Coordinates of C-alpha atoms in Angstrom, one line a residue:
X1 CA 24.3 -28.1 0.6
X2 CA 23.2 -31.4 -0.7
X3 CA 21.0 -31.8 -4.3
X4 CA 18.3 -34.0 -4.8
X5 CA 19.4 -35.8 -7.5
X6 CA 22.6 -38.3 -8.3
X7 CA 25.6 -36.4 -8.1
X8 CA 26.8 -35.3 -11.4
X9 CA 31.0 -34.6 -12.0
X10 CA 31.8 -31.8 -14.0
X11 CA 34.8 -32.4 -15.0
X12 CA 37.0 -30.2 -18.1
X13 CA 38.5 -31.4 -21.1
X14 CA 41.6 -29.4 -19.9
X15 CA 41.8 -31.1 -16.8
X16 CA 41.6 -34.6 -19.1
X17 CA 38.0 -35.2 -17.6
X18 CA 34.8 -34.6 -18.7
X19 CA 31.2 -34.6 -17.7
X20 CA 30.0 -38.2 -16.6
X21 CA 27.4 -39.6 -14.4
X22 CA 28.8 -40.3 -11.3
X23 CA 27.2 -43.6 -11.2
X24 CA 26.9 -45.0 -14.4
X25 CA 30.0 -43.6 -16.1
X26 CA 28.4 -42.1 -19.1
X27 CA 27.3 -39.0 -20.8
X28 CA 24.0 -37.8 -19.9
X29 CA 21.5 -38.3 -21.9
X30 CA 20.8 -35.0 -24.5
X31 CA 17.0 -37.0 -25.6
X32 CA 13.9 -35.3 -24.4
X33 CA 12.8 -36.9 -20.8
X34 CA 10.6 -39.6 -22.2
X35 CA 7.1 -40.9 -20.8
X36 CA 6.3 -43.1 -18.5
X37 CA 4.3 -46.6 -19.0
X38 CA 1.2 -45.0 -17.8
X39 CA 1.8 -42.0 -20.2
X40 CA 2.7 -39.8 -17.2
X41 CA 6.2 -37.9 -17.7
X42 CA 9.4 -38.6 -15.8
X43 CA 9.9 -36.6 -12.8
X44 CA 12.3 -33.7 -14.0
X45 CA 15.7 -33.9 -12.2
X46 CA 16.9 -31.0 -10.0
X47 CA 20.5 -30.1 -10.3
X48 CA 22.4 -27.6 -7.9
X49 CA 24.6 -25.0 -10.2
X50 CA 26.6 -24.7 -6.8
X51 CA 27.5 -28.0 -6.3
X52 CA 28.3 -28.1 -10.1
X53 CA 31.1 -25.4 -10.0
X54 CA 32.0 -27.0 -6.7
X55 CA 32.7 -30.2 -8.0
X56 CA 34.2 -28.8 -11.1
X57 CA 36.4 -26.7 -8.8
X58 CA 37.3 -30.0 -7.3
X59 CA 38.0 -31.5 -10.6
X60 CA 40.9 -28.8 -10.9
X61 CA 42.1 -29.8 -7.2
X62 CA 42.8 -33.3 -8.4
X63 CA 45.2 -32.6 -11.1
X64 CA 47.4 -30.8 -8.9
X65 CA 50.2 -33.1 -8.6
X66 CA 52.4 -31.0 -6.4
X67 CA 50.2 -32.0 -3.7
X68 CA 50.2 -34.9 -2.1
X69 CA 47.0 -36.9 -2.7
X70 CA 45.3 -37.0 0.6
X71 CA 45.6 -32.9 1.0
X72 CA 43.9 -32.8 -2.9
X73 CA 41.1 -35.0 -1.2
X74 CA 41.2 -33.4 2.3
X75 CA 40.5 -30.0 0.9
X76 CA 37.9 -31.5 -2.0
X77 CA 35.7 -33.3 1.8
X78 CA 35.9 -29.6 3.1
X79 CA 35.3 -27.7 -0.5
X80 CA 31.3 -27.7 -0.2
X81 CA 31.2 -26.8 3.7
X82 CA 33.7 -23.6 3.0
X83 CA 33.3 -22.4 -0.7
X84 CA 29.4 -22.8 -0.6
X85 CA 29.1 -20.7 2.7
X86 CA 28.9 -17.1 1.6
X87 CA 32.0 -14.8 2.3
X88 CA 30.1 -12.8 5.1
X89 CA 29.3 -16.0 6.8
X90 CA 32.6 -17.9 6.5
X91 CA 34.4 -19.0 9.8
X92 CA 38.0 -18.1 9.8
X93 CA 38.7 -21.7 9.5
X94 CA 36.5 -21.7 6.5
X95 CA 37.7 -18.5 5.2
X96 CA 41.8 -20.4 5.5
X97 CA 40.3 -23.5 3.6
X98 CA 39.1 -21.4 0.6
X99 CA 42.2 -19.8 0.5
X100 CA 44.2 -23.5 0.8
X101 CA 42.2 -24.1 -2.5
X102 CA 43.0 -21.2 -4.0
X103 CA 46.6 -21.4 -3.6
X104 CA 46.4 -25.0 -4.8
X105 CA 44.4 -23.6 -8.3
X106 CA 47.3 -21.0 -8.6
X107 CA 49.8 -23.8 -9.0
X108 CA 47.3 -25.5 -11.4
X109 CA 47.6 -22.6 -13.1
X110 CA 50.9 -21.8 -13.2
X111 CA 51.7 -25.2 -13.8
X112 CA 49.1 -25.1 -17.4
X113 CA 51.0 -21.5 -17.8
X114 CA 54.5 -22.7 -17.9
X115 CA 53.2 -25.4 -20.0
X116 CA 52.1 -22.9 -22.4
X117 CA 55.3 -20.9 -22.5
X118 CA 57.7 -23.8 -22.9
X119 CA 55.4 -24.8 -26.2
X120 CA 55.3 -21.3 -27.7
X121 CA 59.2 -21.3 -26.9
X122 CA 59.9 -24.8 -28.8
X123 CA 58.3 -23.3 -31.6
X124 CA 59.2 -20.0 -31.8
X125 CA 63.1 -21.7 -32.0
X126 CA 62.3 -24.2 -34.9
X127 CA 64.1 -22.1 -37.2
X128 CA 67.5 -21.9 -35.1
X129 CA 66.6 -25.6 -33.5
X130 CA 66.0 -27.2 -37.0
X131 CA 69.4 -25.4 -38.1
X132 CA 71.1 -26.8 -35.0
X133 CA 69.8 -30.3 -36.1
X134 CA 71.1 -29.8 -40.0
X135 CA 74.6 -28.9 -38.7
X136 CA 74.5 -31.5 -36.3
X137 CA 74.1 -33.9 -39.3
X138 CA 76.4 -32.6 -41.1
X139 CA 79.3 -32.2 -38.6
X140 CA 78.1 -36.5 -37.8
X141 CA 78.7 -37.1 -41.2
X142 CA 82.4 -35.4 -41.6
X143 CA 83.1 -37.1 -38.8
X144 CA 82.2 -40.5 -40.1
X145 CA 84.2 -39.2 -43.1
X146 CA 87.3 -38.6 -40.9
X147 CA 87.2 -41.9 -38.7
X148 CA 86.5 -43.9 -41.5
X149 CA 89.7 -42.5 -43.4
X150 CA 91.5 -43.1 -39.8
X151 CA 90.2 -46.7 -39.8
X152 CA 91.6 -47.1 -43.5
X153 CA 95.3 -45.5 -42.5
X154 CA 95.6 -47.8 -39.4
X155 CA 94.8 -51.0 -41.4
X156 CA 97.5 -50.0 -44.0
X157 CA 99.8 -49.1 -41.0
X158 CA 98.9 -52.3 -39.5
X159 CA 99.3 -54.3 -42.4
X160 CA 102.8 -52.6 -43.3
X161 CA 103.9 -53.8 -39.5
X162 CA 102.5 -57.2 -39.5
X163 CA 104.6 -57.1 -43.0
X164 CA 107.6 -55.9 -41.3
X165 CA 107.4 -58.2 -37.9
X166 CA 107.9 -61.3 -41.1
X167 CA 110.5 -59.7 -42.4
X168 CA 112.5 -59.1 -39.3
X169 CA 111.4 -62.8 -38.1
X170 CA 112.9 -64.1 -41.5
X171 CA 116.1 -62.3 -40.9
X172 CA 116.1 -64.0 -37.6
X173 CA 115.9 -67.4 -38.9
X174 CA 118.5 -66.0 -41.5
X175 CA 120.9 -64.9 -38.2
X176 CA 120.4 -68.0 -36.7
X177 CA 120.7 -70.7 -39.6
X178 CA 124.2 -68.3 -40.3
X179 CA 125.6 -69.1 -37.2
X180 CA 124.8 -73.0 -37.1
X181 CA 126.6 -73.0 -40.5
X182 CA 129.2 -71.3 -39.4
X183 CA 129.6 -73.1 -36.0
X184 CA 129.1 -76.4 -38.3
X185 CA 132.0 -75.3 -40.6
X186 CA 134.3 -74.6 -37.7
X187 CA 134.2 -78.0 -36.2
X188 CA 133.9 -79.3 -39.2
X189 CA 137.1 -78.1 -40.6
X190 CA 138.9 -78.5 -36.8
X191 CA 138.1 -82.2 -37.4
X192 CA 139.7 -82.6 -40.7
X193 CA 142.2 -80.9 -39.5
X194 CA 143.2 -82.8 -36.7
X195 CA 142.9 -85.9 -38.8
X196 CA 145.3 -85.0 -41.5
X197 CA 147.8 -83.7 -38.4
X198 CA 147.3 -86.6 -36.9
X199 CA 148.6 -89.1 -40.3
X200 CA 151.1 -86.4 -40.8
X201 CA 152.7 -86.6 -37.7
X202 CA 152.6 -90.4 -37.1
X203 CA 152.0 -93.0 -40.2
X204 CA 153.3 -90.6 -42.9
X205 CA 156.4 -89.3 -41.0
X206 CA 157.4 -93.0 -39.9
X207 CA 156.9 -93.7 -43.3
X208 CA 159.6 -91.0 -44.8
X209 CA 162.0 -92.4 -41.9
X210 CA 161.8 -95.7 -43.5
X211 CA 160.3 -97.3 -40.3
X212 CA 157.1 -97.6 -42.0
X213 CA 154.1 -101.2 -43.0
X214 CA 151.9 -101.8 -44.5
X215 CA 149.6 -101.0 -42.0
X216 CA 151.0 -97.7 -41.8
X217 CA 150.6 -96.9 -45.7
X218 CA 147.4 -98.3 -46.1
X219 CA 146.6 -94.9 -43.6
X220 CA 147.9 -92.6 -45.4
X221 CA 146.7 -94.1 -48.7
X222 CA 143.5 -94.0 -47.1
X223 CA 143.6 -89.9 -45.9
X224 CA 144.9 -89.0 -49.5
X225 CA 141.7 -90.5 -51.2
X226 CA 139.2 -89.0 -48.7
X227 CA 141.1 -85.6 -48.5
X228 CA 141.2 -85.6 -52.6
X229 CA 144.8 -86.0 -53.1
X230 CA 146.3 -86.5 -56.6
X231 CA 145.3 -89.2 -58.2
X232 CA 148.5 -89.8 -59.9
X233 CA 150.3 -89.0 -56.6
X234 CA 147.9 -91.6 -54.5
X235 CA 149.3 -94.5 -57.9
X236 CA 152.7 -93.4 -57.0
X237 CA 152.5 -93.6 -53.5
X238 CA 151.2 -97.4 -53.3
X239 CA 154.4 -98.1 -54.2
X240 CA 156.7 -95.7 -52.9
X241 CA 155.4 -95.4 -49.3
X242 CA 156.6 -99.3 -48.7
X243 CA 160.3 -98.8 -50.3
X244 CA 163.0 -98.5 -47.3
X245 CA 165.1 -95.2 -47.5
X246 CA 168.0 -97.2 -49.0
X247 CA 166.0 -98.5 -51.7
X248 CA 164.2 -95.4 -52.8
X249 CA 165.0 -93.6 -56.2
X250 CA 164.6 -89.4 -56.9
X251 CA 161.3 -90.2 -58.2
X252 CA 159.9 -91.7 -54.7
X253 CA 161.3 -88.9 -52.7
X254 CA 159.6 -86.8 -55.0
X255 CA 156.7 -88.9 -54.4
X256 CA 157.4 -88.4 -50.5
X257 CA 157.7 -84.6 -50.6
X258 CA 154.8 -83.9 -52.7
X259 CA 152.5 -86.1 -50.2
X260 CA 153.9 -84.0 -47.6
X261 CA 152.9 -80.9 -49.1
X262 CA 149.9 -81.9 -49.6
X263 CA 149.3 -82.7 -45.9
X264 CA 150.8 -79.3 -45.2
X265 CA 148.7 -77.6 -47.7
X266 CA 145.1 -78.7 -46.5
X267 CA 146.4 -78.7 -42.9
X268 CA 146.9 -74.9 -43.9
X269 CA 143.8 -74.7 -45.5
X270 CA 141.5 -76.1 -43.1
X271 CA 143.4 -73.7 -40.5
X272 CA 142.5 -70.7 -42.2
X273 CA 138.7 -71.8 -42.7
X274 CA 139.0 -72.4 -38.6
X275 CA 140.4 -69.2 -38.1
X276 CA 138.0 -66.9 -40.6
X277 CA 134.8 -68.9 -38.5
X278 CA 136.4 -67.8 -35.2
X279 CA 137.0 -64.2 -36.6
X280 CA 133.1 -63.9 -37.9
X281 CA 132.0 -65.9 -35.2
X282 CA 131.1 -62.9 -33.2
X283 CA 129.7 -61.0 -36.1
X284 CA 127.4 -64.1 -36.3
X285 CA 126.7 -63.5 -32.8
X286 CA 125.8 -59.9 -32.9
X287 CA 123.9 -60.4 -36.5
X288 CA 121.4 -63.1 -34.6
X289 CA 121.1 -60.2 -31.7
X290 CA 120.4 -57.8 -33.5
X291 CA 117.5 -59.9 -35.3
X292 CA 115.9 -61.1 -32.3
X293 CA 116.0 -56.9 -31.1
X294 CA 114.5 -56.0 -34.6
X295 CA 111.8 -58.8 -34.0
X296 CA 110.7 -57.1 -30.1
X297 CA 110.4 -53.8 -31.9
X298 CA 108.6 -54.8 -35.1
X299 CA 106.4 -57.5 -32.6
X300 CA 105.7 -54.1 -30.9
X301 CA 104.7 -51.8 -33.4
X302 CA 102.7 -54.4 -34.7
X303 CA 101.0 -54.5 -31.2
X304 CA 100.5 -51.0 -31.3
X305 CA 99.2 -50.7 -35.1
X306 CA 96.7 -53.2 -34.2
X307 CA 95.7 -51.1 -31.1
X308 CA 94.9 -48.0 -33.2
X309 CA 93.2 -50.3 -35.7
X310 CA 90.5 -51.5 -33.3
X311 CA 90.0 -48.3 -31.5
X312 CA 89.9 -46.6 -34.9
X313 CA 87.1 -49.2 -35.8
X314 CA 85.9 -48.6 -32.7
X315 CA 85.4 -44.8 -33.2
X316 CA 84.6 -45.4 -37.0
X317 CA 81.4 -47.6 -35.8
X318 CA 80.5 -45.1 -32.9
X319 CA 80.8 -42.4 -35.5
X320 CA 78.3 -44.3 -38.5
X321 CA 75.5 -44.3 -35.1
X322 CA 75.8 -40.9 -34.0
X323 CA 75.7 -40.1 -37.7
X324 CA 72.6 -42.4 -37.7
X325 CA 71.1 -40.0 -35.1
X326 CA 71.8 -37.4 -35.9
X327 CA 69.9 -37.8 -39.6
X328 CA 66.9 -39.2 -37.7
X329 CA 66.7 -36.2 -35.4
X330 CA 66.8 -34.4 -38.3
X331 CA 63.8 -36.4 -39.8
X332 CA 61.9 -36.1 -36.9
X333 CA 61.8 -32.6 -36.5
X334 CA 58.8 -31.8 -38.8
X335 CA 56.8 -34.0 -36.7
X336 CA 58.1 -33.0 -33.6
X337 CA 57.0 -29.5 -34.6
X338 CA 53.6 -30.4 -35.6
X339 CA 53.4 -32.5 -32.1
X340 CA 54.5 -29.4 -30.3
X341 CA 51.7 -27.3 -32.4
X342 CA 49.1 -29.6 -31.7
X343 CA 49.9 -29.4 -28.1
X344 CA 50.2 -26.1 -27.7
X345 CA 46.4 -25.7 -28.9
X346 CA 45.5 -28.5 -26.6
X347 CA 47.9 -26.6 -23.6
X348 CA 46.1 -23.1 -24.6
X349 CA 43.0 -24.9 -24.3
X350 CA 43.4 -26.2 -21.2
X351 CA 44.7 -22.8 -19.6
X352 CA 41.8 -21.0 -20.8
X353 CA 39.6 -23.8 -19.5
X354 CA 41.7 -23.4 -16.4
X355 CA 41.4 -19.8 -16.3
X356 CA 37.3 -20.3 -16.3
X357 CA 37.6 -22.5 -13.2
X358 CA 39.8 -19.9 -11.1
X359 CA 37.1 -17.4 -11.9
X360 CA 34.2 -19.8 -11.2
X361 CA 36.1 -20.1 -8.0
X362 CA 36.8 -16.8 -7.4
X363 CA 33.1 -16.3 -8.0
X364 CA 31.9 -18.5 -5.2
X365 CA 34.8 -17.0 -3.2
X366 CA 33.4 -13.4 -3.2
X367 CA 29.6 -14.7 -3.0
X368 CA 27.8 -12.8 -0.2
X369 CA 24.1 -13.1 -2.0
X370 CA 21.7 -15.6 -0.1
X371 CA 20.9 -18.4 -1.6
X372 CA 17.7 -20.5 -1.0
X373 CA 17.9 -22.4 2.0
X374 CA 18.1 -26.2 0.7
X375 CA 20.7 -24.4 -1.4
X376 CA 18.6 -26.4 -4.7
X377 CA 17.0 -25.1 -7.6
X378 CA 14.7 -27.3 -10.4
X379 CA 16.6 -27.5 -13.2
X380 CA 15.7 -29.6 -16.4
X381 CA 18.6 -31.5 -17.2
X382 CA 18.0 -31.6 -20.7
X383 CA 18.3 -28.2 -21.3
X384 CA 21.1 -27.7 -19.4
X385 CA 22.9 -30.8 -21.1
X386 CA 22.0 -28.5 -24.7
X387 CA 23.3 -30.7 -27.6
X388 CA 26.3 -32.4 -27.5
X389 CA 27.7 -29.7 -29.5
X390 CA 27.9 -28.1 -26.3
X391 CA 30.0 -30.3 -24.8
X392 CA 32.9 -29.2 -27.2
X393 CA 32.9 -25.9 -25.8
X394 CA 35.1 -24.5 -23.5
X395 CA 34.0 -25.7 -20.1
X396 CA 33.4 -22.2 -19.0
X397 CA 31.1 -22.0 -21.6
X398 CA 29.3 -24.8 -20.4
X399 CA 29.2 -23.7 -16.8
X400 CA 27.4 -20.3 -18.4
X401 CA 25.0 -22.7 -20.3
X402 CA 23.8 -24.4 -17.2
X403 CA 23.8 -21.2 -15.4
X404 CA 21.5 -19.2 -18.2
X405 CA 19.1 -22.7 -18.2
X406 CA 18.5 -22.2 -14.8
X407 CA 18.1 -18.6 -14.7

C-alpha cells in the first residue's frame, strides 16, 4: 500500500522520536492550508492511517537494541507487505513475519517494563538506601578518626626510634673512643716503662758500681726530670752520681738508693697501668660489640617505625578520600532521587506510549476488514495535525486523533 502524499514518520516521544516530515525534518505545519497565487486553494494532502501506524510500529522496531540492526531494518522493508495484508489473506511467510515483529515489540516492551521496575525499586529503597549512605559516612569518618590517630602513634614511635638509633650510635663512638684510649694508655705506659728499665738496668746500675761518666749520668739525670723525680733528689744526684764508690759519703748512697727506688717505683707503676689495660682490654672489646649490635637493632626498628609511618599515612590519606566519598554520595542522594523520579515519569511514559503501539499492532494484526483498494483515504492534514497541544499527548492518543479526523 503506497500513499499519495510525502511519507510522513510517526514517531513517539517514548521511543525518543517524534513526528517529522520525512523530508524536510520539521513539524508539520498546524496553520490552515493557505491560498494559492491565483486565489485557488492548495490541493489537500491524503494521508494513509495504515501506513501511519505502520511506520509508527516501525518506529518501535528501531529502538530494539537486542537486535542486530539489519534484522530491525529487514523486518521494517517487509512490515507494510505483511502487517498491511489482512489476517485472512496473509501467506504463512507473511503470517511468520508479523509474528517476528511481534516478538521484537515484546522485548521493547519488556525492556521499557523492566525499566519501570528498576525505577519504582530505587525509590521505593530511598529510605533504607539513604540510611545506608549516612552510615556509610559515618563509619568513613571513624575511620579517618582511627588512621589518623594510627598515623600520629607511628610518628611518635618513629621519632622515639630515630631518637634511640642516636643514642645507641653515640654509645658506639663512646665504645670505640674507650678502647683507643685504652689501647693508647697501654703502649703508652709499656713505653715509659721500658725506658725507665732500660736506665735502670744500664747507666744507673754502672753508676752505683762506680764504673760510671758523665755520659752515663747525664742519662739518668735526664730520665729523673722527664719521669718527675724529686727535685731535691735530681740536685743531689748531679753530684753524687759522678763520685767513685770509695769516695762516696752516707749521704750519696742515700742519694743512690732513693734514685733507685724511684726507678723501681714508676717501673711498678707503669706495670700496673699495663696490666689494668690488658685486664679491661677485653671489656673494651665486648663494650664496642655490644654497641655496634645495639646500633643493627635500633637501625632496625627505626626501619620498621618508618615503614608503619608511611603506610599509616598511606591508609590515613586513603581514609580522608573514601571519607570524601562517602559525604558526597551522601549529598547526592536528594538529587539522585529526584533524577530517578523524574525518570520514572518519563519511563511510565514511555511504557504506556509503548503499550499503545503493541495494541496498534495487534490491531493491524487481527485486521480481516477490507480496506479500499489503493489502500488511501483523503485526509486533511490539518485536522489531523489538531494543535500542537496534541502533540504532547500520549502518542496513542494521537494515533486516535488521526484515526477520528479521518472517520
Amino acid at each position: 500500500i503506497r500513499s499519495s502524499v510525502p511519507r510522513t514518520t510517526f514517531r513517539r516521544s517514548c521511543l525518543g522520536l517524534q513526528i517529522t516530515d520525512s523530508a524536510a525534518g520539521k513539524m508539520p505545519s498546524m496553520k490552515r492550508p493557505a491560498a494559492s497565487a491565483t486565489g485557488a486553494p492548495i490541493k489537500r494532502q491524503v494521508l494513509d492511517p495504515l501506513m501511519m501506524k505502520c511506520e509508527e510500529i516501525a518506529a518501535m522496531v528501531n529502538v530494539a537494541e537486542a537486535y542486530p540492526e539489519n534484522v530491525r531494518s529487514m523486518l521494517n522493508e517487509a512490515l507494510q507487505h505483511s502487517l498491511l495484508v489482512t489476517k485472512d489473506q496473509r501467506h504463512p511467510m507473511q503470517q511468520e513475519c508479523v509474528g517476528m515483529v511481534k516478538e521484537v515489540l515484546a522485548s521493547v516492551q519488556a525492556s521499557l517494563q523492566a525499566k519501570v521496575e528498576a525505577l519504582q525499586g530505587t525509590l521505593a529503597d530511598s529510605d533504607a538506601a539513604r540510611s545506608a549512605r549516612e552510615s556509610a559516612a559515618g563509619a568513613a569518618a571513624e575511620v579517618v578518626k582511627q588512621k589518623t590517630q594510627a598515623k600520629e602513634a607511628a610518628g611518635v614511635a618513629l621519632g622515639e626510634a630515630a631518637a634511640h638509633l642516636g643514642n645507641a650510635r653515640a654509645a658506639h663512638k663512646a665504645a670505640i673512643s674507650e678502647e683507643k684510649l685504652g689501647e693508647e694508655e697501654y703502649t703508652k705506659a709499656e713505653r715509659k716503662k721500658a725506658i725507665l728499665e732500660a736506665v735502670s738496668t744500664g747507666d744507673f746500675a754502672s753508676l752505683q758500681q762506680g764504673g760510671g761518666d758523665a755520659k752515663a749520668v747525664k742519662a739518668v739525670l735526664k730520665v729523673a726530670k722527664d719521669f718527675n723525680f724529686d727535685q731535691q733528689l735530681i740536685v743531689a744526684a748531679e753530684s753524687a752520681l759522678l763520685k767513685p764508690v770509695a769516695d762516696r759519703g752516707g749521704f750519696d748512697n742515700i742519694v743512690f738508693q732513693q734514685c733507685e727506688e724511684q726507678f723501681k717505683s714508676l717501673i711498678n707503676a707503669f706495670g700496673s697501668t699495663m696490666t689494668n689495660c690488658e685486664a679491661s682490654k677485653g671489656e673494651r672489646a665486648a663494650k664496642v660489640e655490644s654497641a655496634v649490635a645495639e646500633i643493627a637493632a635500633a637501625e632496625e626498628k627505626e626501619h620498621t617505625c618508618r615503614e608503619e609511618f608511611s603506610a599509616a599515612q598511606v591508609a590515613s590519606a586513603e581514609a580522608e578520600v573514601a571519607c570524601s566519598a562517602a559525604g558526597q554520595a551522601l549529598k547526592d542522594f536528594a538529587p539522585e532521587m529526584m533524577r530517578a523520579a523524574a525518570a520514572l515519569q518519563d519511563a511510565q511514559s514511555e511504557l504506556r506510549g509503548g503499550e499503545a503501539v503493541v495494541a496498534t499492532f495487534q490491531g493491524l494484526a487481527d485486521r480481516t476488514e477490507t480496506t479500499p483498494a489503493d489502500g488511501t483515504q483523503a485526509v486533511d492534514v490539518a485536522k489531523v495535525a489538531e494543535p500542537e497541544v496534541a502533540m504532547e499527548k500520549a502518542p496513542g492518543e494521537c494515533v486516535d486523533v488521526a484515526e477520528k479526523t479521518l472517520a
